[in-house]
Tab-separated table of C-alpha atoms in Angstrom:
chain	number	residue	atom	x	y	z
A	19	MET	CA	36.839	15.698	36.515
A	20	LYS	CA	34.563	14.612	33.861
A	21	LYS	CA	35.124	13.707	30.249
A	22	PHE	CA	33.882	16.362	27.861
A	23	GLN	CA	30.580	15.468	26.157
A	24	LYS	CA	28.480	17.033	23.349
A	25	GLU	CA	25.049	16.091	22.058
A	26	PHE	CA	24.105	15.898	18.417
A	27	GLU	CA	20.782	15.348	16.591
A	28	VAL	CA	20.960	13.302	13.539
A	29	HIS	CA	19.397	15.305	10.695
A	30	TYR	CA	17.770	14.100	7.443
A	31	TYR	CA	20.694	15.611	5.484
A	32	GLU	CA	23.074	13.573	7.457
A	33	VAL	CA	21.648	10.145	6.824
A	34	ASP	CA	21.832	7.538	3.946
A	35	PHE	CA	18.978	5.764	2.140
A	36	TYR	CA	18.575	3.492	5.203
A	37	GLN	CA	18.139	6.749	7.279
A	38	GLU	CA	21.390	5.859	9.116
A	39	LEU	CA	24.116	8.569	9.875
A	40	THR	CA	26.608	8.641	7.140
A	41	PRO	CA	30.306	7.984	7.881
A	42	LEU	CA	30.969	11.577	6.620
A	43	ALA	CA	28.568	13.062	9.116
A	44	LEU	CA	30.053	10.946	11.907
A	45	LEU	CA	33.490	12.270	11.249
A	46	ASN	CA	32.025	15.821	11.389
A	47	PHE	CA	30.382	15.068	14.728
A	48	LEU	CA	33.691	13.735	16.111
A	49	GLU	CA	35.780	16.692	14.974
A	50	GLU	CA	33.128	19.153	16.144
A	51	THR	CA	33.329	17.540	19.557
A	52	ALA	CA	37.195	17.939	19.663
A	53	ILE	CA	36.797	21.511	18.581
A	54	ALA	CA	34.049	22.330	21.069
A	55	HIS	CA	36.291	20.690	23.935
A	56	SER	CA	39.197	23.003	22.990
A	57	GLU	CA	36.837	25.908	22.935
A	58	ALA	CA	35.554	24.979	26.426
A	59	VAL	CA	39.079	24.880	27.931
A	60	GLY	CA	39.906	28.202	26.363
A	61	TYR	CA	42.102	27.147	23.577
A	62	GLY	CA	39.630	26.981	20.643
A	63	VAL	CA	40.526	27.543	16.903
A	64	THR	CA	40.390	31.254	16.877
A	65	ARG	CA	42.447	31.832	20.165
A	66	LEU	CA	45.184	29.378	18.893
A	67	LYS	CA	45.196	31.115	15.492
A	68	GLU	CA	45.713	34.409	17.125
A	69	LYS	CA	48.813	32.858	18.742
A	70	GLY	CA	50.022	31.416	15.526
A	71	TYR	CA	49.141	27.858	16.314
A	72	GLY	CA	46.613	25.248	15.164
A	73	TRP	CA	45.940	21.463	15.488
A	74	VAL	CA	45.827	19.288	12.328
A	75	LEU	CA	44.590	15.831	12.213
A	76	SER	CA	47.064	13.117	11.458
A	77	GLN	CA	45.237	9.875	12.030
A	78	TRP	CA	41.821	8.434	12.572
A	79	GLN	CA	40.785	4.947	13.852
A	80	ILE	CA	37.054	4.265	14.060
A	81	GLU	CA	35.018	1.307	14.972
A	82	MET	CA	31.262	1.442	14.463
A	83	ASP	CA	28.956	-1.194	16.050
A	84	GLN	CA	25.687	0.632	15.299
A	85	TYR	CA	24.742	3.665	13.260
A	86	PRO	CA	22.234	6.096	14.784
A	87	HIS	CA	19.016	6.996	12.854
A	88	TYR	CA	17.430	9.982	11.548
A	89	GLY	CA	15.966	12.025	14.452
A	90	GLU	CA	17.975	10.221	17.093
A	91	LYS	CA	20.081	12.078	19.611
A	92	VAL	CA	23.684	10.892	20.191
A	93	LYS	CA	26.309	11.918	22.789
A	94	ILE	CA	29.848	12.105	21.902
A	95	GLN	CA	32.463	11.829	24.747
A	96	THR	CA	36.113	12.888	24.174
A	97	TRP	CA	39.157	13.211	26.072
A	98	PRO	CA	43.018	13.519	25.372
A	99	SER	CA	44.788	10.373	26.454
A	100	HIS	CA	48.376	11.576	25.804
A	101	PHE	CA	50.462	14.604	24.909
A	102	GLN	CA	54.016	14.340	23.677
A	103	ARG	CA	56.230	17.080	22.149
A	104	PHE	CA	53.859	18.177	19.183
A	105	TYR	CA	51.643	15.133	19.329
A	106	GLY	CA	48.268	14.811	20.967
A	107	ASP	CA	46.223	11.612	21.220
A	108	ARG	CA	42.306	12.063	21.552
A	109	GLU	CA	39.760	9.472	22.166
A	110	PHE	CA	36.085	9.339	21.458
A	111	LEU	CA	33.052	7.320	22.433
A	112	VAL	CA	29.672	7.575	20.644
A	113	LEU	CA	26.629	6.801	22.846
A	114	ASN	CA	23.160	6.415	21.497
A	115	SER	CA	19.901	7.605	22.995
A	116	GLN	CA	19.887	4.648	25.427
A	117	ASP	CA	23.503	5.524	26.582
A	118	LYS	CA	24.878	2.499	24.926
A	119	VAL	CA	28.352	2.881	23.389
A	120	ILE	CA	27.735	2.289	19.509
A	121	ALA	CA	31.198	3.598	18.267
A	122	ARG	CA	34.775	4.117	19.427
A	123	ALA	CA	37.624	6.269	17.945
A	124	SER	CA	41.036	7.192	18.484
A	125	SER	CA	42.887	10.128	16.663
A	126	LEU	CA	46.298	11.615	16.491
A	127	TRP	CA	46.781	15.297	16.169
A	128	ILE	CA	49.839	17.487	15.450
A	129	PHE	CA	50.300	20.804	16.858
A	130	LEU	CA	51.479	23.318	14.139
A	131	ASN	CA	53.200	26.618	13.890
A	132	LEU	CA	50.801	28.108	11.259
A	133	GLU	CA	53.335	30.524	9.806
A	134	LYS	CA	55.946	27.849	9.015
A	135	ARG	CA	53.340	25.102	8.482
A	136	ARG	CA	55.678	22.921	10.666
A	137	PRO	CA	55.013	20.819	13.892
A	138	THR	CA	55.921	22.715	16.970
A	139	ARG	CA	56.083	21.790	20.668
A	140	ILE	CA	52.800	22.047	22.467
A	141	PRO	CA	53.216	25.096	24.907
A	142	GLN	CA	52.872	24.123	28.611
A	143	GLU	CA	49.801	26.456	29.052
A	144	VAL	CA	48.005	24.553	26.291
A	145	SER	CA	48.559	21.065	27.548
A	146	ASP	CA	47.917	22.213	31.055
A	147	ALA	CA	44.421	23.475	30.091
A	148	TYR	CA	43.236	19.864	29.407
A	149	HIS	CA	42.770	16.987	31.796
A	150	ILE	CA	44.456	13.817	30.595
A	151	PHE	CA	42.670	10.545	31.045
A	152	PRO	CA	45.162	7.818	29.979
A	153	ASP	CA	42.573	5.273	28.811
A	154	LYS	CA	42.247	4.440	25.083
A	155	ALA	CA	39.015	4.134	23.274
A	156	LEU	CA	40.477	1.548	20.879
A	157	SER	CA	43.285	-0.910	22.048
A	158	PHE	CA	44.570	-2.322	18.772
A	159	PRO	CA	47.592	-0.706	16.986
A	160	PHE	CA	47.196	1.496	13.863
A	161	PRO	CA	47.323	-0.993	10.879
A	162	GLU	CA	49.789	-0.735	8.015
A	163	LEU	CA	47.911	0.408	5.065
A	164	LYS	CA	49.475	-1.435	2.014
A	165	MET	CA	48.377	-1.947	-1.436
A	166	SER	CA	49.508	-5.035	-3.520
A	167	GLN	CA	51.450	-4.550	-6.781
A	168	THR	CA	49.159	-6.983	-8.559
A	169	ARG	CA	45.477	-6.632	-7.768
A	170	GLU	CA	43.084	-4.584	-9.855
A	171	LYS	CA	42.483	-1.163	-8.644
A	172	LYS	CA	39.552	1.186	-9.051
A	173	ARG	CA	40.265	4.819	-9.800
A	174	SER	CA	38.209	7.984	-9.638
A	175	LYS	CA	39.145	11.524	-10.505
A	176	PHE	CA	37.974	14.583	-8.592
A	177	MET	CA	38.476	18.294	-9.020
A	178	ILE	CA	38.514	19.811	-5.598
A	179	ARG	CA	35.406	22.100	-5.163
A	180	ARG	CA	34.973	25.158	-3.068
A	181	SER	CA	32.666	23.258	-0.872
A	182	ASP	CA	35.414	20.828	-0.133
A	183	ILE	CA	37.527	23.503	1.517
A	184	ASP	CA	37.189	24.354	5.179
A	185	THR	CA	37.804	27.409	7.306
A	186	ASN	CA	41.519	26.803	7.169
A	187	ASP	CA	41.540	27.117	3.323
A	188	HIS	CA	42.484	23.476	2.696
A	189	VAL	CA	40.437	20.410	2.107
A	190	ASN	CA	38.418	19.334	5.066
A	191	ASN	CA	39.562	15.950	6.614
A	192	ALA	CA	36.146	14.391	6.322
A	193	LYS	CA	36.138	14.991	2.479
A	194	TYR	CA	38.811	12.380	1.912
A	195	ILE	CA	36.385	9.832	3.208
A	196	GLU	CA	33.742	11.120	0.705
A	197	TRP	CA	36.273	10.364	-2.161
A	198	VAL	CA	37.065	7.041	-0.738
A	199	LEU	CA	33.407	6.147	-0.610
A	200	GLU	CA	32.943	7.008	-4.353
A	201	THR	CA	35.231	4.079	-5.321
A	202	ILE	CA	33.313	1.387	-3.479
A	203	PRO	CA	31.465	-1.038	-5.772
A	204	GLU	CA	27.673	-0.103	-6.016
A	205	GLU	CA	26.591	-3.514	-4.595
A	206	VAL	CA	28.730	-3.105	-1.455
A	207	TYR	CA	27.955	0.549	-1.027
A	208	ARG	CA	24.200	-0.316	-1.003
A	209	THR	CA	24.112	-3.585	1.047
A	210	TYR	CA	26.962	-3.263	3.384
A	211	ARG	CA	27.910	-0.651	6.014
A	212	ILE	CA	31.386	0.355	7.287
A	213	SER	CA	32.371	-1.442	10.405
A	214	SER	CA	35.840	0.138	10.823
A	215	LEU	CA	37.762	2.962	9.166
A	216	GLU	CA	41.427	4.014	9.376
A	217	VAL	CA	42.895	7.067	7.806
A	218	VAL	CA	46.339	8.695	7.736
A	219	TYR	CA	46.680	12.187	6.493
A	220	LYS	CA	49.958	12.804	4.621
A	221	LYS	CA	49.707	16.180	2.819
A	222	GLU	CA	47.295	19.141	2.595
A	223	SER	CA	45.368	19.808	-0.636
A	224	THR	CA	43.731	22.978	-1.749
A	225	TYR	CA	40.964	24.464	-3.954
A	226	GLY	CA	41.237	23.634	-7.820
A	227	GLN	CA	43.561	20.785	-7.509
A	228	MET	CA	42.789	17.396	-9.343
A	229	ILE	CA	43.083	14.471	-7.093
A	230	GLN	CA	42.599	10.702	-7.707
A	231	SER	CA	40.959	8.193	-5.282
A	232	VAL	CA	42.388	4.738	-5.783
A	233	THR	CA	40.824	1.635	-4.138
A	234	GLU	CA	41.783	-1.983	-4.047
A	235	GLU	CA	39.451	-4.753	-2.874
A	236	GLN	CA	41.520	-6.902	-0.362
A	237	GLN	CA	38.779	-9.414	0.448
A	238	ARG	CA	34.992	-10.056	0.101
A	239	VAL	CA	33.843	-13.194	1.778
A	240	ASP	CA	30.529	-14.066	3.163
A	241	GLN	CA	29.276	-10.929	5.233
A	242	GLU	CA	32.560	-8.979	5.097
A	243	ALA	CA	34.415	-6.667	2.623
A	244	HIS	CA	37.791	-5.093	3.074
A	245	TYR	CA	39.294	-2.239	1.069
A	246	VAL	CA	42.532	-0.298	1.080
A	247	HIS	CA	42.581	3.279	-0.316
A	248	GLN	CA	44.890	5.989	-1.450
A	249	ILE	CA	44.093	9.491	-2.285
A	250	LEU	CA	46.856	10.925	-4.668
A	251	GLU	CA	47.686	14.071	-6.339
A	252	ARG	CA	49.968	14.327	-9.427
A	253	ASP	CA	53.081	16.354	-8.645
A	254	GLY	CA	54.950	16.627	-11.985
A	255	GLU	CA	55.619	13.064	-13.058
A	256	GLU	CA	55.060	11.645	-9.660
A	257	GLU	CA	51.913	10.626	-7.811
A	258	VAL	CA	52.080	11.802	-4.170
A	259	ALA	CA	49.753	10.315	-1.463
A	260	LEU	CA	47.688	12.944	0.325
A	261	ALA	CA	46.054	10.240	2.422
A	262	LEU	CA	45.914	6.387	2.974
A	263	ALA	CA	42.960	4.704	4.361
A	264	GLN	CA	41.285	1.310	5.006
A	265	THR	CA	37.584	0.400	5.304
A	266	ARG	CA	36.083	-2.788	6.462
A	267	TRP	CA	32.382	-3.408	5.694
A	268	SER	CA	29.708	-5.853	7.116
A	269	LYS	CA	26.686	-6.849	5.309
A	270	ARG	CA	23.405	-5.086	6.611
B	21	MET	CA	-2.131	27.214	17.435
B	22	LYS	CA	1.570	28.054	17.263
B	23	LYS	CA	3.924	27.959	14.268
B	24	PHE	CA	6.385	25.001	14.203
B	25	GLN	CA	9.844	25.856	15.421
B	26	LYS	CA	13.138	23.978	15.553
B	27	GLU	CA	16.543	24.946	17.038
B	28	PHE	CA	19.898	24.405	15.351
B	29	GLU	CA	23.335	24.914	16.548
B	30	VAL	CA	25.840	26.204	13.958
B	31	HIS	CA	28.691	23.780	13.787
B	32	TYR	CA	32.233	24.351	12.766
B	33	TYR	CA	31.737	22.302	9.510
B	34	GLU	CA	28.826	24.426	8.592
B	35	VAL	CA	30.591	27.849	8.587
B	36	ASP	CA	32.893	29.531	5.980
B	37	PHE	CA	36.241	31.325	6.597
B	38	TYR	CA	34.415	34.184	8.312
B	39	GLN	CA	32.940	31.583	10.722
B	40	GLU	CA	29.461	32.433	9.295
B	41	LEU	CA	26.901	29.835	8.342
B	42	THR	CA	27.171	28.816	4.767
B	43	PRO	CA	24.235	29.278	2.281
B	44	LEU	CA	24.330	25.454	1.795
B	45	ALA	CA	23.965	24.803	5.527
B	46	LEU	CA	21.209	27.333	5.736
B	47	LEU	CA	19.220	25.483	3.060
B	48	ASN	CA	19.874	22.237	4.881
B	49	PHE	CA	18.496	23.877	8.228
B	50	LEU	CA	15.336	25.125	6.348
B	51	GLU	CA	14.613	21.861	4.675
B	52	GLU	CA	15.224	20.003	7.934
B	53	THR	CA	12.718	22.202	9.675
B	54	ALA	CA	10.082	21.570	6.922
B	55	ILE	CA	10.698	17.703	7.288
B	56	ALA	CA	10.497	17.802	11.149
B	57	HIS	CA	7.173	19.786	10.863
B	58	SER	CA	5.725	17.100	8.595
B	59	GLU	CA	7.037	14.414	11.060
B	60	ALA	CA	5.385	16.213	13.887
B	61	VAL	CA	1.918	16.348	12.266
B	62	GLY	CA	2.107	12.653	11.347
B	63	TYR	CA	2.992	12.870	7.633
B	64	GLY	CA	6.770	12.591	7.732
B	65	VAL	CA	8.863	11.321	4.717
B	66	THR	CA	8.608	7.549	5.708
B	67	ARG	CA	4.874	7.585	6.241
B	68	LEU	CA	4.078	9.366	3.030
B	69	LYS	CA	6.469	7.027	1.154
B	70	GLU	CA	4.490	4.092	2.470
B	71	LYS	CA	1.440	5.515	0.872
B	72	GLY	CA	3.258	6.157	-2.340
B	73	TYR	CA	3.588	9.916	-1.841
B	74	GLY	CA	6.351	12.503	-1.389
B	75	TRP	CA	6.921	16.203	-1.477
B	76	VAL	CA	9.548	17.742	-3.975
B	77	LEU	CA	10.832	21.293	-3.735
B	78	SER	CA	9.982	23.522	-6.695
B	79	GLN	CA	11.079	26.936	-5.716
B	80	TRP	CA	13.069	28.758	-3.110
B	81	GLN	CA	13.169	32.490	-2.385
B	82	ILE	CA	15.507	33.501	0.442
B	83	GLU	CA	16.585	36.872	1.918
B	84	MET	CA	19.521	37.011	4.370
B	85	ASP	CA	20.058	40.030	6.462
B	86	GLN	CA	22.565	38.547	8.891
B	87	TYR	CA	24.453	35.154	9.087
B	88	PRO	CA	24.751	33.410	12.403
B	89	HIS	CA	28.233	32.535	13.635
B	90	TYR	CA	29.958	29.302	14.826
B	91	GLY	CA	28.591	28.117	18.065
B	92	GLU	CA	25.373	30.288	17.793
B	93	LYS	CA	21.973	28.773	18.289
B	94	VAL	CA	19.235	29.744	15.729
B	95	LYS	CA	15.593	29.000	15.690
B	96	ILE	CA	13.751	28.352	12.424
B	97	GLN	CA	10.045	29.031	12.349
B	98	THR	CA	8.022	27.507	9.513
B	99	TRP	CA	4.209	27.332	8.453
B	100	PRO	CA	2.226	26.352	5.326
B	101	SER	CA	0.675	29.497	3.889
B	102	HIS	CA	-1.484	27.922	1.207
B	103	PHE	CA	-2.409	24.471	-0.353
B	104	GLN	CA	-3.910	24.178	-3.753
B	105	ARG	CA	-4.361	20.933	-5.743
B	106	PHE	CA	-0.870	19.573	-5.800
B	107	TYR	CA	0.930	22.712	-4.578
B	108	GLY	CA	2.014	23.718	-1.151
B	109	ASP	CA	3.442	27.057	-0.049
B	110	ARG	CA	5.742	27.013	2.931
B	111	GLU	CA	7.248	29.978	4.769
B	112	PHE	CA	10.325	30.423	7.015
B	113	LEU	CA	11.743	32.847	9.456
B	114	VAL	CA	15.246	32.463	10.947
B	115	LEU	CA	15.666	33.946	14.449
B	116	ASN	CA	19.145	34.419	15.944
B	117	SER	CA	20.036	33.844	19.606
B	118	GLN	CA	18.480	37.255	20.488
B	119	ASP	CA	15.225	36.302	18.794
B	120	LYS	CA	15.790	38.784	16.057
B	121	VAL	CA	14.614	37.821	12.547
B	122	ILE	CA	17.787	37.487	10.447
B	123	ALA	CA	16.371	35.726	7.358
B	124	ARG	CA	13.164	35.054	5.569
B	125	ALA	CA	12.214	32.465	3.019
B	126	SER	CA	9.274	31.276	1.004
B	127	SER	CA	9.144	27.930	-0.777
B	128	LEU	CA	6.870	26.094	-3.246
B	129	TRP	CA	6.427	22.324	-3.024
B	130	ILE	CA	4.761	19.741	-5.298
B	131	PHE	CA	2.991	16.727	-4.017
B	132	LEU	CA	4.056	13.715	-6.008
B	133	ASN	CA	2.744	10.247	-6.754
B	134	LEU	CA	6.155	8.492	-6.340
B	135	GLU	CA	5.388	5.569	-8.636
B	136	LYS	CA	4.337	7.731	-11.553
B	137	ARG	CA	6.736	10.589	-10.670
B	138	ARG	CA	3.816	12.924	-11.345
B	139	PRO	CA	2.135	15.573	-9.376
B	140	THR	CA	-0.942	14.396	-7.673
B	141	ARG	CA	-3.815	16.117	-5.646
B	142	ILE	CA	-2.855	16.595	-1.986
B	143	PRO	CA	-5.238	14.119	0.011
B	144	GLN	CA	-7.645	15.806	2.302
B	145	GLU	CA	-6.146	13.979	5.344
B	146	VAL	CA	-2.695	15.325	4.548
B	147	SER	CA	-3.790	18.988	4.206
B	148	ASP	CA	-6.013	18.664	7.295
B	149	ALA	CA	-3.115	17.602	9.357
B	150	TYR	CA	-1.454	21.134	9.061
B	151	HIS	CA	-2.699	24.417	10.389
B	152	ILE	CA	-2.571	27.022	7.534
B	153	PHE	CA	-1.298	30.506	8.486
B	154	PRO	CA	-1.945	32.751	5.466
B	155	ASP	CA	0.880	35.307	6.039
B	156	LYS	CA	3.835	35.213	3.711
B	157	ALA	CA	7.464	35.438	4.916
B	158	LEU	CA	8.440	37.360	1.737
B	159	SER	CA	5.966	39.678	-0.140
B	160	PHE	CA	7.657	40.188	-3.480
B	161	PRO	CA	6.885	38.002	-6.531
B	162	PHE	CA	9.235	35.329	-7.726
B	163	PRO	CA	11.518	37.005	-10.241
B	164	GLU	CA	12.022	36.032	-13.864
B	165	LEU	CA	15.381	34.187	-14.119
B	166	LYS	CA	16.732	35.226	-17.613
B	167	MET	CA	20.166	35.300	-19.044
B	168	SER	CA	21.246	37.688	-21.779
B	169	GLN	CA	22.217	36.384	-25.254
B	170	THR	CA	25.312	38.504	-25.298
B	171	ARG	CA	27.106	38.734	-21.973
B	172	GLU	CA	30.053	36.435	-21.215
B	173	LYS	CA	29.245	33.447	-19.083
B	174	LYS	CA	31.461	31.340	-16.621
B	175	ARG	CA	30.993	27.655	-16.907
B	176	SER	CA	32.060	24.827	-14.673
B	177	LYS	CA	31.422	21.034	-15.182
B	178	PHE	CA	30.742	18.592	-12.347
B	179	MET	CA	30.349	14.781	-12.209
B	180	ILE	CA	27.664	14.031	-9.768
B	181	ARG	CA	29.049	12.307	-6.670
B	182	ARG	CA	27.553	9.708	-4.559
B	183	SER	CA	27.690	12.295	-1.708
B	184	ASP	CA	25.551	14.650	-3.795
B	185	ILE	CA	22.629	12.127	-3.678
B	186	ASP	CA	20.090	12.194	-0.900
B	187	THR	CA	17.820	9.473	0.689
B	188	ASN	CA	15.516	9.793	-2.360
B	189	ASP	CA	18.340	8.601	-4.760
B	190	HIS	CA	18.426	11.952	-6.723
B	191	VAL	CA	20.500	15.033	-6.223
B	192	ASN	CA	19.825	16.860	-3.057
B	193	ASN	CA	18.347	20.416	-3.535
B	194	ALA	CA	20.966	22.204	-1.554
B	195	LYS	CA	23.645	20.646	-3.856
B	196	TYR	CA	22.630	22.862	-6.835
B	197	ILE	CA	23.510	25.953	-4.676
B	198	GLU	CA	26.975	24.328	-4.139
B	199	TRP	CA	27.390	24.155	-7.857
B	200	VAL	CA	26.220	27.810	-8.290
B	201	LEU	CA	28.778	28.880	-5.779
B	202	GLU	CA	31.541	27.278	-7.617
B	203	THR	CA	31.255	29.687	-10.445
B	204	ILE	CA	31.195	33.090	-8.545
B	205	PRO	CA	34.493	35.050	-9.178
B	206	GLU	CA	37.031	34.363	-6.312
B	207	GLU	CA	37.068	38.080	-5.320
B	208	VAL	CA	33.270	38.245	-4.890
B	209	TYR	CA	33.123	34.911	-3.159
B	210	ARG	CA	35.771	36.058	-0.595
B	211	THR	CA	34.555	39.550	0.188
B	212	TYR	CA	30.800	39.590	-0.460
B	213	ARG	CA	28.097	37.626	1.054
B	214	ILE	CA	24.716	36.492	-0.408
B	215	SER	CA	21.883	38.849	0.451
B	216	SER	CA	19.204	36.998	-1.503
B	217	LEU	CA	18.823	33.770	-3.427
B	218	GLU	CA	16.086	32.412	-5.766
B	219	VAL	CA	16.040	28.950	-7.224
B	220	VAL	CA	13.544	26.972	-9.508
B	221	TYR	CA	13.996	23.285	-9.740
B	222	LYS	CA	13.128	21.958	-13.251
B	223	LYS	CA	14.229	18.322	-13.391
B	224	GLU	CA	15.760	15.785	-11.185
B	225	SER	CA	19.332	14.526	-11.661
B	226	THR	CA	21.007	11.282	-10.580
B	227	TYR	CA	24.384	9.669	-9.649
B	228	GLY	CA	27.144	9.698	-12.346
B	229	GLN	CA	25.496	12.324	-14.583
B	230	MET	CA	27.800	15.117	-15.747
B	231	ILE	CA	26.260	18.636	-15.175
B	232	GLN	CA	27.281	22.128	-16.047
B	233	SER	CA	26.849	25.235	-13.940
B	234	VAL	CA	26.644	28.409	-15.980
B	235	THR	CA	26.746	31.907	-14.508
B	236	GLU	CA	26.276	35.398	-15.870
B	237	GLU	CA	27.258	38.465	-14.006
B	238	GLN	CA	24.463	41.037	-14.428
B	239	GLN	CA	25.818	43.729	-12.362
B	240	ARG	CA	28.603	44.675	-10.044
B	241	VAL	CA	28.494	48.142	-8.671
B	242	ASP	CA	29.639	49.638	-5.515
B	243	GLN	CA	28.641	47.188	-2.734
B	244	GLU	CA	26.385	44.972	-4.750
B	245	ALA	CA	26.788	42.162	-7.276
B	246	HIS	CA	24.010	40.221	-9.079
B	247	TYR	CA	24.289	36.905	-10.807
B	248	VAL	CA	21.921	34.634	-12.811
B	249	HIS	CA	22.646	30.926	-12.949
B	250	GLN	CA	21.623	27.779	-14.822
B	251	ILE	CA	22.416	24.270	-13.990
B	252	LEU	CA	22.333	22.153	-17.257
B	253	GLU	CA	22.500	18.637	-18.358
B	254	ARG	CA	23.331	17.554	-21.873
B	255	ASP	CA	20.560	15.393	-23.177
B	256	GLY	CA	21.669	14.261	-26.707
B	257	GLU	CA	22.398	17.398	-28.624
B	258	GLU	CA	20.429	19.672	-26.431
B	259	GLU	CA	21.247	21.339	-23.043
B	260	VAL	CA	18.313	20.843	-20.587
B	261	ALA	CA	17.976	23.089	-17.570
B	262	LEU	CA	17.960	21.224	-14.172
B	263	ALA	CA	17.629	24.450	-12.247
B	264	LEU	CA	17.660	28.213	-12.654
B	265	ALA	CA	18.914	30.536	-9.871
B	266	GLN	CA	19.729	34.124	-9.020
B	267	THR	CA	22.098	35.299	-6.331
B	268	ARG	CA	22.559	38.819	-5.029
B	269	TRP	CA	25.617	39.714	-2.982
B	270	SER	CA	26.506	42.615	-0.680
B	271	LYS	CA	30.009	43.591	0.390
B	272	ARG	CA	31.011	42.386	3.705
């Protein structure tokens, strides 16, 4: 039994001004590989939807050693490492054109009853369709994503665009990262690159909503910078978290 | 001498809720193929930039008969049909997995002196690098894109996001189409698809600017709808057009 693998070419519209793959495009590649794997074992998005089920992403943990460049071909390897009740853990390795591992990711998915929008037990036939490899791509635990009460925060507001919406009629997971990136100071955005990224998704959001991206700089020393992020919606008087995230950056 | 061709796989993050390739993703595929062609003949973006040159897109004309679906592989064929002073015409055919032509496009590009940001004569060595095929992908002339004084218009405002910016530090061409799509009535957006699209680019825009997308419905009869669009920026008291566009839609 081999781990599932998919190849991607890095396009010009997927790179930044250094001609390196953007974090947004990387997330798209990872999710695409997970979807393709499920298609390959016979439980793709459409088949699951017909049965009233779907997977939603709950957590990302990503570590990037190197970013592939424009025109480069990368391979993404993925495997489920654990299924439990309505939870599924899925791992990823990103290999560059020399077959060197340049990134690692772990993700946590929730199996949903689409009609009730509630987690539901993964049916035996679904979990049986996959081969489980118990090894993890990343070994450290998911961090606590906490903001201080006192430090200054940078805030940006966004109106959710149609182009932010995916085939499920809610905001695509990768888009939250787009909003996170908007709040990074220009100097860091230009001269650093993300070395690690963690996200927890808390609540869906939909077309036309106004959301707020809040960022706190935790540390900027020498070659490293560290930020904690919240994506918020206003629900009446209260601010409700749609997602929490953390990014670590290293100088280029 | 063969026409240049490039293959693309339609990814899940490039399709709409009907699992059909989005117009935005189609534009990305077309531009990517043009860039890859220039790379292949030795005058890619980086090499040109080193010499102080660059191509900018001036016009698009696109006709779509069919949209490819998630997972499908499409081939895009491209060729320059004419070079004159600082203008280059480039044609495109989109072929589906059965090698049937499902879309046609013509585009007009301007050769720039990057430092002066002004059109400049295409050097002999650059035009000599390509083989010219004089046939056009689309035979009809570029339409006049005119709004009435009287009809009601739909307006949406956008703050330019970092993610709207491309490797040249200005707003990516395809993004204007994203803003155009935001102003289409929900019913049309959901139950029609674009059958043809024309865009003229007038002026660059950059990060942090506020822009406005204005749309006028010209006609909606039976199975067809027709819109004219303007993307505007406010420059002091005046509204300046960044781009003009037209979309025609047919019922699904």
